[in-house]
Coordinates of C-alpha atoms in Angstrom, one line a residue:
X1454 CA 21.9 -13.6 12.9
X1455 CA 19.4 -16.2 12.7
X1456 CA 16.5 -13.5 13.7
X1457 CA 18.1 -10.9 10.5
X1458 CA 18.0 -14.2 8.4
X1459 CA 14.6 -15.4 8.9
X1460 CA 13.4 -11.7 8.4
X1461 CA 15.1 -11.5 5.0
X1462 CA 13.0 -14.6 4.2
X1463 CA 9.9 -13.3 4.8
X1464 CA 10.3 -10.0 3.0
X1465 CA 11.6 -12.3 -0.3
X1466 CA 8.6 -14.0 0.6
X1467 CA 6.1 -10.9 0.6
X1468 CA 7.6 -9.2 -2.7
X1469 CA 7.5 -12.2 -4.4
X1470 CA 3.5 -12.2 -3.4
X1471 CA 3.3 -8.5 -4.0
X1472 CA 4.7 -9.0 -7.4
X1473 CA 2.0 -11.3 -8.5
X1474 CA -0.3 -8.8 -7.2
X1475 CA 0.6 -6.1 -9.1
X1476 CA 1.2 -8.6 -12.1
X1477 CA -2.3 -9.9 -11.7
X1478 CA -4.7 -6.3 -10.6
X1479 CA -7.3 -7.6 -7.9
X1480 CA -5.9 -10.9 -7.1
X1481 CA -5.5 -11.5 -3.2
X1482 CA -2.6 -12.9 -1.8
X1483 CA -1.8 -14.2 2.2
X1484 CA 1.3 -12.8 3.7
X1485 CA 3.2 -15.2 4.4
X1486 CA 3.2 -16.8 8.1
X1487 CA 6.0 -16.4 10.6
X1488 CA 4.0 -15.6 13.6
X1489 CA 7.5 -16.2 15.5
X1490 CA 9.1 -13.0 13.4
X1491 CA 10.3 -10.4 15.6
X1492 CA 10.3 -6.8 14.5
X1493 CA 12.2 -5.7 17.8
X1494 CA 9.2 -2.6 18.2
X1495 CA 6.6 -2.5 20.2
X1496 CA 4.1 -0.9 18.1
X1497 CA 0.5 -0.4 17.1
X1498 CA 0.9 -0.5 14.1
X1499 CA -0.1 -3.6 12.2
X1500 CA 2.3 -6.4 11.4
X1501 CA 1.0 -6.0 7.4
X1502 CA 2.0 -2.3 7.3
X1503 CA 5.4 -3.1 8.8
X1504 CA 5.8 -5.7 7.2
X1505 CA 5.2 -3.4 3.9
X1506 CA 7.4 -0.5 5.2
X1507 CA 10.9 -3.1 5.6
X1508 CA 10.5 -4.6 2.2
X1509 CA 9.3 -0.6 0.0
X1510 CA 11.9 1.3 2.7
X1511 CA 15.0 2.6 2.8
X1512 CA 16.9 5.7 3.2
X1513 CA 16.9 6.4 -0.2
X1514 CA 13.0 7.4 -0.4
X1515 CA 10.7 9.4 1.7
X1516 CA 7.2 8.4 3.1
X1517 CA 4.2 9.8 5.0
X1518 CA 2.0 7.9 7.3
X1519 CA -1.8 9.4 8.2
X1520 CA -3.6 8.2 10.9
X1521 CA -0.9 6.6 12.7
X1522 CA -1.1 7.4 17.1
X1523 CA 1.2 10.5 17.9
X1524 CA 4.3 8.4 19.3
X1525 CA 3.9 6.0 16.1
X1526 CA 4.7 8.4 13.6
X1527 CA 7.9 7.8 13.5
X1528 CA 8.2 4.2 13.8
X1529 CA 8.6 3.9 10.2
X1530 CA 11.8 6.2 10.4
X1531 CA 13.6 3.9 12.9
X1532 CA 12.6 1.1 11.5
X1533 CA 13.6 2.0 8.0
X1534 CA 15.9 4.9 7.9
X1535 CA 13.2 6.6 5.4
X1536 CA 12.8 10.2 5.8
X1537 CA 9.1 11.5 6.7
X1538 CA 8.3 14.2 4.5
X1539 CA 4.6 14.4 4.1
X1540 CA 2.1 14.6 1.3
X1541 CA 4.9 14.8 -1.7
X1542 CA 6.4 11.4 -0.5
X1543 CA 7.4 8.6 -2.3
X1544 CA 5.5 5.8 -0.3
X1545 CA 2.1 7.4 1.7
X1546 CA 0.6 5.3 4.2
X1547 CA -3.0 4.9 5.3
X1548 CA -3.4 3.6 8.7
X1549 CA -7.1 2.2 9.2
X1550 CA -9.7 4.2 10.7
X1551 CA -8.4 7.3 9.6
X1552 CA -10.7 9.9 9.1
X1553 CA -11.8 9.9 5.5
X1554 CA -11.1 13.9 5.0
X1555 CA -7.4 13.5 6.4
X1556 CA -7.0 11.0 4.2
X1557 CA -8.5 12.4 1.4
X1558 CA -6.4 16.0 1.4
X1559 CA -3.0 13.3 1.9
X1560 CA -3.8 11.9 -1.4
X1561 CA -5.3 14.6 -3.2
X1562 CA -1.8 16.4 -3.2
X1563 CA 0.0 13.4 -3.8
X1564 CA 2.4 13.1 -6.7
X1565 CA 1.8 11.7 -10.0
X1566 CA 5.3 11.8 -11.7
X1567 CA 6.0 13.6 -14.8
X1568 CA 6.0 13.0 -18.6
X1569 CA 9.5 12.8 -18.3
X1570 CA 9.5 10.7 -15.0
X1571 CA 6.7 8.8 -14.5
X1572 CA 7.9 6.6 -12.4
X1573 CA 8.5 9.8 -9.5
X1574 CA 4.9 9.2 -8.8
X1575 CA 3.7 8.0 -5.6
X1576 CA 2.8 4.5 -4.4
X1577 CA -0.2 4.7 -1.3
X1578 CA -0.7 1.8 0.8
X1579 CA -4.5 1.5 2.0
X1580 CA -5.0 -0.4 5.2
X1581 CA -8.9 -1.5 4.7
X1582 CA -10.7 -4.2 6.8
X1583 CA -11.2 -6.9 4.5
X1584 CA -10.2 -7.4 1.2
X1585 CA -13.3 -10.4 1.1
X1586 CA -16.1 -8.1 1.6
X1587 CA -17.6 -5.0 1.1
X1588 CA -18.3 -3.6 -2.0
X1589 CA -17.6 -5.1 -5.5
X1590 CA -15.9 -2.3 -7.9
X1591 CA -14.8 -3.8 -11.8
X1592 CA -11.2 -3.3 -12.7
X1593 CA -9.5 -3.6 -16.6
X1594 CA -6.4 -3.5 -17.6
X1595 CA -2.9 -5.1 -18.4
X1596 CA -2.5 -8.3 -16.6
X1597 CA -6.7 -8.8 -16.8
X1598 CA -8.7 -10.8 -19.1
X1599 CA -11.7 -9.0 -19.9
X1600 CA -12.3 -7.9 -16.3
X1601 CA -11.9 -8.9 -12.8
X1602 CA -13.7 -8.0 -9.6
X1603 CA -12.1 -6.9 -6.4
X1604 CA -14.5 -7.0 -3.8
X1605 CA -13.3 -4.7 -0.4
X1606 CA -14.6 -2.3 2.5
X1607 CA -12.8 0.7 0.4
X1608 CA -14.6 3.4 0.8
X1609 CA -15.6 4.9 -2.6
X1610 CA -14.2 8.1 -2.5
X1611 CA -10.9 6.0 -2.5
X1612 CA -11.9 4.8 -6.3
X1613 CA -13.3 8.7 -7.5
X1614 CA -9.6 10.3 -6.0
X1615 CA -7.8 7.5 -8.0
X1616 CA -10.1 8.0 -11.3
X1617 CA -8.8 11.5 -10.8
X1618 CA -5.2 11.3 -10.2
X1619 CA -5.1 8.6 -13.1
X1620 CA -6.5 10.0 -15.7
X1621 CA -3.9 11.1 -17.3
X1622 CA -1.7 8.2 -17.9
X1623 CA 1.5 7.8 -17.7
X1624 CA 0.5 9.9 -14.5
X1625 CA -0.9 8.6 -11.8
X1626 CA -0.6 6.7 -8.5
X1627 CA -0.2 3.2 -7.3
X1628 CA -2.1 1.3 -5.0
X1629 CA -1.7 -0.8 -2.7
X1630 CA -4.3 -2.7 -0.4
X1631 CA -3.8 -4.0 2.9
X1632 CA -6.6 -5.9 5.5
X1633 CA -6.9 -6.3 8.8
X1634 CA -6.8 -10.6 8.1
X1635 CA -3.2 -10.1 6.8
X1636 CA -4.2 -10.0 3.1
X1637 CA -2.7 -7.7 0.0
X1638 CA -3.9 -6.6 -3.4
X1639 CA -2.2 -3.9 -5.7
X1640 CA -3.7 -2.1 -8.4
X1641 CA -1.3 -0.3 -10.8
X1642 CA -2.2 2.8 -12.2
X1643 CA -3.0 1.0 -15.5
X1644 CA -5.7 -0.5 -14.5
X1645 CA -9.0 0.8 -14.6
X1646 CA -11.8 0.9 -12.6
X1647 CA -15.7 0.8 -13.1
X1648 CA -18.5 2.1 -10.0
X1649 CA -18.9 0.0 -7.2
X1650 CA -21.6 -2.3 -7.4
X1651 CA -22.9 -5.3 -4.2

């Protein structure tokens, strides 16, 4: 009990930071410590991405994972009760390292909602190395004064495939950004987003 109690604390925890995120496009927030928490899976799969999966998961929507080891692909299923259902998913996941054209074909077929229901659009979580470093790209929008600079180790096709699937608001996809140190950005598909620049 005391194990199901502290997890529910970090997951209130982690929305409440993802929630800023998302309120606040490039801001970086820490997940929050527990190094003690227990997930009860021996997994490769980083604590950040599980950590993401219990608290967007439940058997009411569908996700994909790419790039994820053969016997983790369907850690997310036992560990959730979400259905896998590939690239017209509800939550897509993008392990690190994945190769860039697996990823790319994912999220090139993923699902923008409709003008009647937005909100069916899909959200992708983006495992990158560092959300610290890297290149700087320019982002506007809701929730920004003037502008704000996210600096990352995205790749850039990442930013042309989202300047694609967002250009025709209310339409779009959400992002969210995940680093190896155990750090999280989001960036709604209101905001916008300017080249990359050093």
């Amino acid at each position: 009990m005391a194990e199901i109690q502290k997890r529910v604390q970090y997951i209130q925890q982690l929305y409440r930071k993802l929630i800023k995120c998302y309120s606040h496009p490039g801001s970086v927030e820490e997940f929050p410590t527990d190094d003690n928490l227990d997930f009860e899976f021996d997994s490769e799969l980083d604590k950040p991405l599980l950590s993401i999966a219990l608290l967007l998961l439940d058997r009411e929507v569908t996700h994909e994972i790419v790039g994820a080891p053969a016997d983790e692909r369907s850690t997310l299923v036992e560990l959730t009760y979400s259905r896998r259902t590939g690239n017209d998913a509800d939550y897509i996941f993008i392990c690190r390292n994945t190769a860039a054209e697996e990823a790319e074909q994912c999220l090139h077929y993923a699902k923008t909602g409709s003008l009647i229901d937005p909100q069916k659009a899909a959200t992708v979580i983006f495992e990158t190395d560092d959300l610290y470093s890297g290149k700087c790209i320019t982002l506007s929008g809701p929730g920004i004064k003037d502008t704000e600079v996210l600096k990352s180790t995205c790749p850039a096709w990442l930013w042309n495939l989202r300047r694609e699937k967002n250009r025709d608001f209310p339409l779009g996809i959400d992002i969210i950004l995940l680093d190896a140190k155990g750090r999280i950005a989001a960036l709604p598909r209101t905001t916008k987003t300017a080249g990359e620049h050093s």
